[in-house]
mmCIF file of C-alpha atoms in Angstrom:
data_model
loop_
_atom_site.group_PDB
_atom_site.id
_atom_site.type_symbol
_atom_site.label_atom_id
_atom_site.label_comp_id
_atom_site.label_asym_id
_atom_site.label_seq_id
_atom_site.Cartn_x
_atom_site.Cartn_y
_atom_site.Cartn_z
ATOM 1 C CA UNK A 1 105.278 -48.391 51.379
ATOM 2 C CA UNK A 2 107.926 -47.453 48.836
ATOM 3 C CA UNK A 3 107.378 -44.080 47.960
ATOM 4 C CA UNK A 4 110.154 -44.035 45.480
ATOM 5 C CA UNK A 5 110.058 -46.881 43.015
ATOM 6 C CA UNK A 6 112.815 -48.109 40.391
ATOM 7 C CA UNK A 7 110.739 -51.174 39.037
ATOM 8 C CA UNK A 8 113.716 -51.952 36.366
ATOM 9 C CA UNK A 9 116.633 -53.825 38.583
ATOM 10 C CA UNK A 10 118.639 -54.067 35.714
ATOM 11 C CA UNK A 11 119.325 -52.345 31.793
ATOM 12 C CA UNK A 12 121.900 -53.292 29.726
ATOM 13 C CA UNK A 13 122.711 -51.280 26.315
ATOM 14 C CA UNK A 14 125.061 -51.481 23.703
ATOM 15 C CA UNK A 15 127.831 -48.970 23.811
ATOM 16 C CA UNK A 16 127.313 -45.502 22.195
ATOM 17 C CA UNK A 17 123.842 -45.694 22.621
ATOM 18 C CA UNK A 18 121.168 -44.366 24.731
ATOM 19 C CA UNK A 19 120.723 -45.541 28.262
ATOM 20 C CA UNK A 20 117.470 -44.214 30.175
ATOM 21 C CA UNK A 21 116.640 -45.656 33.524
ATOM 22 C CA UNK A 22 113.292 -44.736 35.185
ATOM 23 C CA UNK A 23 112.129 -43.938 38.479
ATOM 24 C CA UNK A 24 108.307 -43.110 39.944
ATOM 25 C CA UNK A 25 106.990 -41.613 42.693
ATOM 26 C CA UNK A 26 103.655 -41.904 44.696
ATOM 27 C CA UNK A 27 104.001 -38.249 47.121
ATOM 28 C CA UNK A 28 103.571 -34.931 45.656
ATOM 29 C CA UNK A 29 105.817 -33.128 48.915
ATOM 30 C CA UNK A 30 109.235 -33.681 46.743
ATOM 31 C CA UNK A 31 111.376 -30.415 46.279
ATOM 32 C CA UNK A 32 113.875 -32.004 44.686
ATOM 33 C CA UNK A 33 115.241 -34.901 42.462
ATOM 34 C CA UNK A 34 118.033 -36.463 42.293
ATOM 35 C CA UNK A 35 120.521 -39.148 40.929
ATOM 36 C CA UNK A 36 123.110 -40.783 42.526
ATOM 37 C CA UNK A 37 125.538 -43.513 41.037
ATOM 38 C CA UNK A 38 127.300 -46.065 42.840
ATOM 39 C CA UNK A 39 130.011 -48.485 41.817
ATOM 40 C CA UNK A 40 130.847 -51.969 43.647
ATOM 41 C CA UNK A 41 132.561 -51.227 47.015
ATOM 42 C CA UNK A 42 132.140 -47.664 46.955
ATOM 43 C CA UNK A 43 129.587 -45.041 48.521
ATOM 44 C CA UNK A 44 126.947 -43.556 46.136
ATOM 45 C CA UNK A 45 128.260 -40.354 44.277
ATOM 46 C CA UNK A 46 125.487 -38.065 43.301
ATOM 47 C CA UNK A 47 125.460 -37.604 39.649
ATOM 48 C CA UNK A 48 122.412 -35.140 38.621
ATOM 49 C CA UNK A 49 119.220 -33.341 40.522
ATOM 50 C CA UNK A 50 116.369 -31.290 38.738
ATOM 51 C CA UNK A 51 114.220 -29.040 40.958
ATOM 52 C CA UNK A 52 110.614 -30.004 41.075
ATOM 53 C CA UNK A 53 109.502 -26.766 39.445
ATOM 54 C CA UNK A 54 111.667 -27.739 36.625
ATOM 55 C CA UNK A 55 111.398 -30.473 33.720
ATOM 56 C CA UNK A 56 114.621 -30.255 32.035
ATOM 57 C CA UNK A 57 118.232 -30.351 33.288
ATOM 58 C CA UNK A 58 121.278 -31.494 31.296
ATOM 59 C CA UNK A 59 124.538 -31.920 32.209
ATOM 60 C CA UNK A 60 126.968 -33.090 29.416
ATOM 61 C CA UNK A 61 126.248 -36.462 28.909
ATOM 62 C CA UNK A 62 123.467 -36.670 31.598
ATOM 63 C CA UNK A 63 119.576 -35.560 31.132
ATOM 64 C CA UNK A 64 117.072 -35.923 33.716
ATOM 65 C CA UNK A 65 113.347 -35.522 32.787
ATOM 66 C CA UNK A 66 110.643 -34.588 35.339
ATOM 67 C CA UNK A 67 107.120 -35.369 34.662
ATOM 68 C CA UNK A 68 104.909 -34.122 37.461
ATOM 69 C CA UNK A 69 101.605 -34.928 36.063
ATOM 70 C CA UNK A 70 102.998 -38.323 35.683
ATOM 71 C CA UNK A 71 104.848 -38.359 38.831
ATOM 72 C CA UNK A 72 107.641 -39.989 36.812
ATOM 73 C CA UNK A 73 111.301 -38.892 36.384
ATOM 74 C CA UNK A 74 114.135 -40.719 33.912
ATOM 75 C CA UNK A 75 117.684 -40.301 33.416
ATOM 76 C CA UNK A 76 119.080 -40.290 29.433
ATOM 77 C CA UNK A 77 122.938 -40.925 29.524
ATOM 78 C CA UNK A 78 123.974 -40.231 26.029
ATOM 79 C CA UNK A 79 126.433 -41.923 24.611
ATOM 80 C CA UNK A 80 126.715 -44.519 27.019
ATOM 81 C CA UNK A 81 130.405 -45.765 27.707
ATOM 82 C CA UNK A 82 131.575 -49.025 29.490
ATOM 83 C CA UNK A 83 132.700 -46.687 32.450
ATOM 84 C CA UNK A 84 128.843 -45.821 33.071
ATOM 85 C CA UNK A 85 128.278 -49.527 34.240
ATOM 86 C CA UNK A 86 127.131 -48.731 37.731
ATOM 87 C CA UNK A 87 123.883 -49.107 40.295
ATOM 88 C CA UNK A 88 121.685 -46.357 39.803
ATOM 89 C CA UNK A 89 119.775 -44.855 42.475
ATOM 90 C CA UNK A 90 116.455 -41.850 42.264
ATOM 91 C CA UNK A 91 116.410 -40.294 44.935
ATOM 92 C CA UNK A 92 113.598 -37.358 46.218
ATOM 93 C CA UNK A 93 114.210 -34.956 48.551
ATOM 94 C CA UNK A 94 111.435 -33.796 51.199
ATOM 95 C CA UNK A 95 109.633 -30.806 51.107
ATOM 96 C CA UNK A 96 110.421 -28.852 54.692
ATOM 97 C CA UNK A 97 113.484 -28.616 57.056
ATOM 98 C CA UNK A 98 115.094 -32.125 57.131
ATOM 99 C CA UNK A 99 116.942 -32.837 53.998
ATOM 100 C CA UNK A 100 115.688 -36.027 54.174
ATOM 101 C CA UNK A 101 116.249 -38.257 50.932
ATOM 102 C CA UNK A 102 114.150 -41.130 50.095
ATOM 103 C CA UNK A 103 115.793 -43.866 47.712
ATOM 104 C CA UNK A 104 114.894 -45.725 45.228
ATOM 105 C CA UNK A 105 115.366 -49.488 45.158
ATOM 106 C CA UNK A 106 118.321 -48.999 42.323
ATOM 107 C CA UNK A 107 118.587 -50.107 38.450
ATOM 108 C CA UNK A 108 122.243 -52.023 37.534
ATOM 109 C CA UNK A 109 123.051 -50.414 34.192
ATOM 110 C CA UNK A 110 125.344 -52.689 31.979
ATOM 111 C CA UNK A 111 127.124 -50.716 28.982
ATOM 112 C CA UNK A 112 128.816 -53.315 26.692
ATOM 113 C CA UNK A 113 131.496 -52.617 24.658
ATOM 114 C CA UNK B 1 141.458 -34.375 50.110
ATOM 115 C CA UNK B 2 137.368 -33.666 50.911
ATOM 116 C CA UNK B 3 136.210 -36.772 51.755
ATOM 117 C CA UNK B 4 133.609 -38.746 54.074
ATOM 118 C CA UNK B 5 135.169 -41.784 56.283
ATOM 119 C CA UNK B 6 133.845 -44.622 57.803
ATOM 120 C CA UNK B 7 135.396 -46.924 60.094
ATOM 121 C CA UNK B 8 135.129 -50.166 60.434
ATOM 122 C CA UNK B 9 134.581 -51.172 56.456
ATOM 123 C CA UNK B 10 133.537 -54.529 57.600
ATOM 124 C CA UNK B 11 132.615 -56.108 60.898
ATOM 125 C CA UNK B 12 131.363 -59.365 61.995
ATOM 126 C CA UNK B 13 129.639 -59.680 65.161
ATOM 127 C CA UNK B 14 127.432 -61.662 67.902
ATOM 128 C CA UNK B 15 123.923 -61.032 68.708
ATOM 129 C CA UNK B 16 123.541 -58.190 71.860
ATOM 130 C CA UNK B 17 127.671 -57.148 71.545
ATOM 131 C CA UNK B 18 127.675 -53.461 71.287
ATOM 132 C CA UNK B 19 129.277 -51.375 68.365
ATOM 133 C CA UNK B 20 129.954 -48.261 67.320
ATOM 134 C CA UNK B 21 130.976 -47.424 63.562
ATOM 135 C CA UNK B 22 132.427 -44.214 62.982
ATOM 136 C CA UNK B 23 131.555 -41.211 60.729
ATOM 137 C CA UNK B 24 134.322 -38.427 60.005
ATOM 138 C CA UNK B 25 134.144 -35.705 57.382
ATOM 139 C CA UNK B 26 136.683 -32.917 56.403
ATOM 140 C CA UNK B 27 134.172 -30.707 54.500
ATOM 141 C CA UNK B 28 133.259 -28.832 57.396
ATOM 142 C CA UNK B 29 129.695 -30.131 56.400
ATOM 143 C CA UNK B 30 126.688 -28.740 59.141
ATOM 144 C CA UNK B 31 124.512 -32.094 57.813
ATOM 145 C CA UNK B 32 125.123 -35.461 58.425
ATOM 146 C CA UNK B 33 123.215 -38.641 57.763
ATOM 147 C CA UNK B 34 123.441 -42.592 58.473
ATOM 148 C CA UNK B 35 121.553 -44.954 56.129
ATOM 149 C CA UNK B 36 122.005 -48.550 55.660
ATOM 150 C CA UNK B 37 121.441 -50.295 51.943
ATOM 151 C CA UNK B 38 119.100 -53.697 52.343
ATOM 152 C CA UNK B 39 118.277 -55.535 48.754
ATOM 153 C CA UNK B 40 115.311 -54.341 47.024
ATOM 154 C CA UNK B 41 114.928 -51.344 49.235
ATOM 155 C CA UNK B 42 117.379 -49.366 48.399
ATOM 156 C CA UNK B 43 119.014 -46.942 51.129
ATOM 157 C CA UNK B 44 117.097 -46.140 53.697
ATOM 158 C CA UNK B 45 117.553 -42.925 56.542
ATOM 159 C CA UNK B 46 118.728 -44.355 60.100
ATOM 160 C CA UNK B 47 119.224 -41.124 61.909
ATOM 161 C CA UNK B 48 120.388 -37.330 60.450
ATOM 162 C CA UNK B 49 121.845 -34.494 62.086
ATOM 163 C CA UNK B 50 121.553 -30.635 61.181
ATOM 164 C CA UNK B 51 124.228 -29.221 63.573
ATOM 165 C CA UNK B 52 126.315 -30.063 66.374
ATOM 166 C CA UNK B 53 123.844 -31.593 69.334
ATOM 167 C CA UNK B 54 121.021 -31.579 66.547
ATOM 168 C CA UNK B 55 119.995 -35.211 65.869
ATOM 169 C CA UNK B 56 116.666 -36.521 64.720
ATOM 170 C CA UNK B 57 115.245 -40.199 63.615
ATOM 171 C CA UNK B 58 114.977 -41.336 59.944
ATOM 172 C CA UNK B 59 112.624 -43.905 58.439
ATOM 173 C CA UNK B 60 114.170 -46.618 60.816
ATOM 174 C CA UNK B 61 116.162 -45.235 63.508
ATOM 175 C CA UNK B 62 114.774 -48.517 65.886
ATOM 176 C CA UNK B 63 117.911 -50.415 67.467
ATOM 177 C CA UNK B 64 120.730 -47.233 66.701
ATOM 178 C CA UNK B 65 121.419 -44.711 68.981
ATOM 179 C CA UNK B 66 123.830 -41.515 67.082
ATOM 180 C CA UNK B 67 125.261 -38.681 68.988
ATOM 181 C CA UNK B 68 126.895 -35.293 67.287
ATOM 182 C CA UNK B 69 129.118 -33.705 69.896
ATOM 183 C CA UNK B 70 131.721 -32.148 67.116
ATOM 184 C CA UNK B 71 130.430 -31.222 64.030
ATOM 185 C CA UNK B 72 133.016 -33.501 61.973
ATOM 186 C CA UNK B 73 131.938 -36.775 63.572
ATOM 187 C CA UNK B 74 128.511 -38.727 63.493
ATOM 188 C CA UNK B 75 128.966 -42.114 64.778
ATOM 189 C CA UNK B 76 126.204 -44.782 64.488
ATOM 190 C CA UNK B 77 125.912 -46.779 67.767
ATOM 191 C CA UNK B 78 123.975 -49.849 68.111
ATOM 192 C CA UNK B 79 123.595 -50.416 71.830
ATOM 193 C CA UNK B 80 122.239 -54.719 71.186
ATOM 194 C CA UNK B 81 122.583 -55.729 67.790
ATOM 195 C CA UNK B 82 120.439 -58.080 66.140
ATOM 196 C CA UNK B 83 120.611 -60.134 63.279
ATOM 197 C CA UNK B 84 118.195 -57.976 61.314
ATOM 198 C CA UNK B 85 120.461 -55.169 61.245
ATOM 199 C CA UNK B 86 122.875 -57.018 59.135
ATOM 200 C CA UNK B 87 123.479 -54.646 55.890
ATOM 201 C CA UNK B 88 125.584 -52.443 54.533
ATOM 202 C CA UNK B 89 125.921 -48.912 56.490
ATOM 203 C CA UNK B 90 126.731 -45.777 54.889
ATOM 204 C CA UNK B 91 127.441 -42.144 56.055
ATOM 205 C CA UNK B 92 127.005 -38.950 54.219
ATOM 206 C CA UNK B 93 127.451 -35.361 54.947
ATOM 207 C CA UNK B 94 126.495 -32.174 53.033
ATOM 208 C CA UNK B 95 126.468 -28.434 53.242
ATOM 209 C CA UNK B 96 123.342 -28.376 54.155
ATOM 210 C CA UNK B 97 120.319 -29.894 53.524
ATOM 211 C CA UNK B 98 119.713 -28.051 50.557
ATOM 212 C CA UNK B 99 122.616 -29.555 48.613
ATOM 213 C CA UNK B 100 123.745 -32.849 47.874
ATOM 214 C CA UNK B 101 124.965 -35.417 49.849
ATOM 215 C CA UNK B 102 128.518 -36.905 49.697
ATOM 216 C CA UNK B 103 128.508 -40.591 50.832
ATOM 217 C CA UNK B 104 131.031 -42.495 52.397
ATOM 218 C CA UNK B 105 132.689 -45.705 51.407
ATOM 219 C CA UNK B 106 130.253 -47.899 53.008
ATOM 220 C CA UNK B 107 130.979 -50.541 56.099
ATOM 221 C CA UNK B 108 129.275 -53.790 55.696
ATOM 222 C CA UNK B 109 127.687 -55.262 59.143
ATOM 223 C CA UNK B 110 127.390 -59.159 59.838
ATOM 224 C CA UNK B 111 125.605 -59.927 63.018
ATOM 225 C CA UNK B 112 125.094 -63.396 64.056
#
């Protein structure tokens, strides 16, 4: 049972405009959110996180939205550039002592120039 | 440079030859983690570790074996492979496991 779900596998946007990739979740024992990005051949690099008692954090270019009611999260990337072409993975961290994460299944993002 | 390795980046192998791919991080990191990357499931936890001789399953730790005897090294062993466990392997490391992860570069597994 996937407990984090990314039901968009791909997006593709014009350049300069807005990209916003979704992500839901089915289990209330999250403490934390976050998004990683990962680019052909290369490990995922964590890109943003918002803490579950939060539904707001912004850095630069990057805004991640938490609804809990909704159990629904999204990521704005504003402008999006060419370089932003990338997987996209939500990931949720577990409540407790493990650090586990839980992935999503990813969204490609396509920026064209 | 801080950085996560993994070694082999790719491997092909037989059915019940045993293999170990190595973990190394120079972050002095206390948490590591295996997870391997399967289509439409996105990364999934093998096995994690919170310390030196502290290891504990994932969400499919069945067929891998890890071991943590110095606290910059977390290789993944897998004692009989299979063909199932074809995928694409990567390592990460953090802090702790309050903060985020950094991931290695990934080491692709063929098993036939």
């Amino acid at each position: 049972d996937q407990q984090v779900k990314q039901n968009s596998p791909s997006l593709s946007v014009q350049e300069g405009r807005i990209s916003i990739l979704n992500c839901d979740y089915t289990n209330s024992m999250f403490d934390y959110f976050l998004w990683y990005k990962k680019y052909p051949a290369e490990g995922p690099t964590f890109l943003i996180s918002i803490s579950s008692i939060k539904d707001k954090n912004e850095d630069g270019r990057f805004t991640v939205f938490l609804n809990k009611s909704a159990k629904h999260l999204s990521l704005h990337i504003v402008p999006s550039q060419p370089g932003d072409s990338a997987v996209y993975f939500c990931a949720a961290r577990v409540l407790g002592n493990t650090g586990k994460l839980i992935f999503g299944q990813g969204t490609t993002l396509q920026v064209k120039p | 440079e801080a950085q996560v390795t993994q070694n082999p980046r790719y491997l092909i192998t037989v059915t019940g030859k045993k293999l170990t791919v190595t973990c190394s991080q120079n972050m002095n990191h206390e948490y590591m983690s295996w997870y391997r990357q399967d289509p439409g499931l996105g990364l999934r936890q093998i096995y994690y570790s919170m310390n030196v001789e502290v290891t504990d399953k994932g969400d499919v730790p069945e067929g891998y074996k890890v071991s943590r005897k110095e606290k910059r090294n977390f290789p993944l062993i897998l004692e009989s492979p299979s063909p199932n466990q074809t995928s694409l392997y990567f390592c990460a490391s953090s802090q702790g496991r309050r903060y985020e992860q950094y991931f290695g570069p990934g080491t692709r597994l063929t098993v036939t």
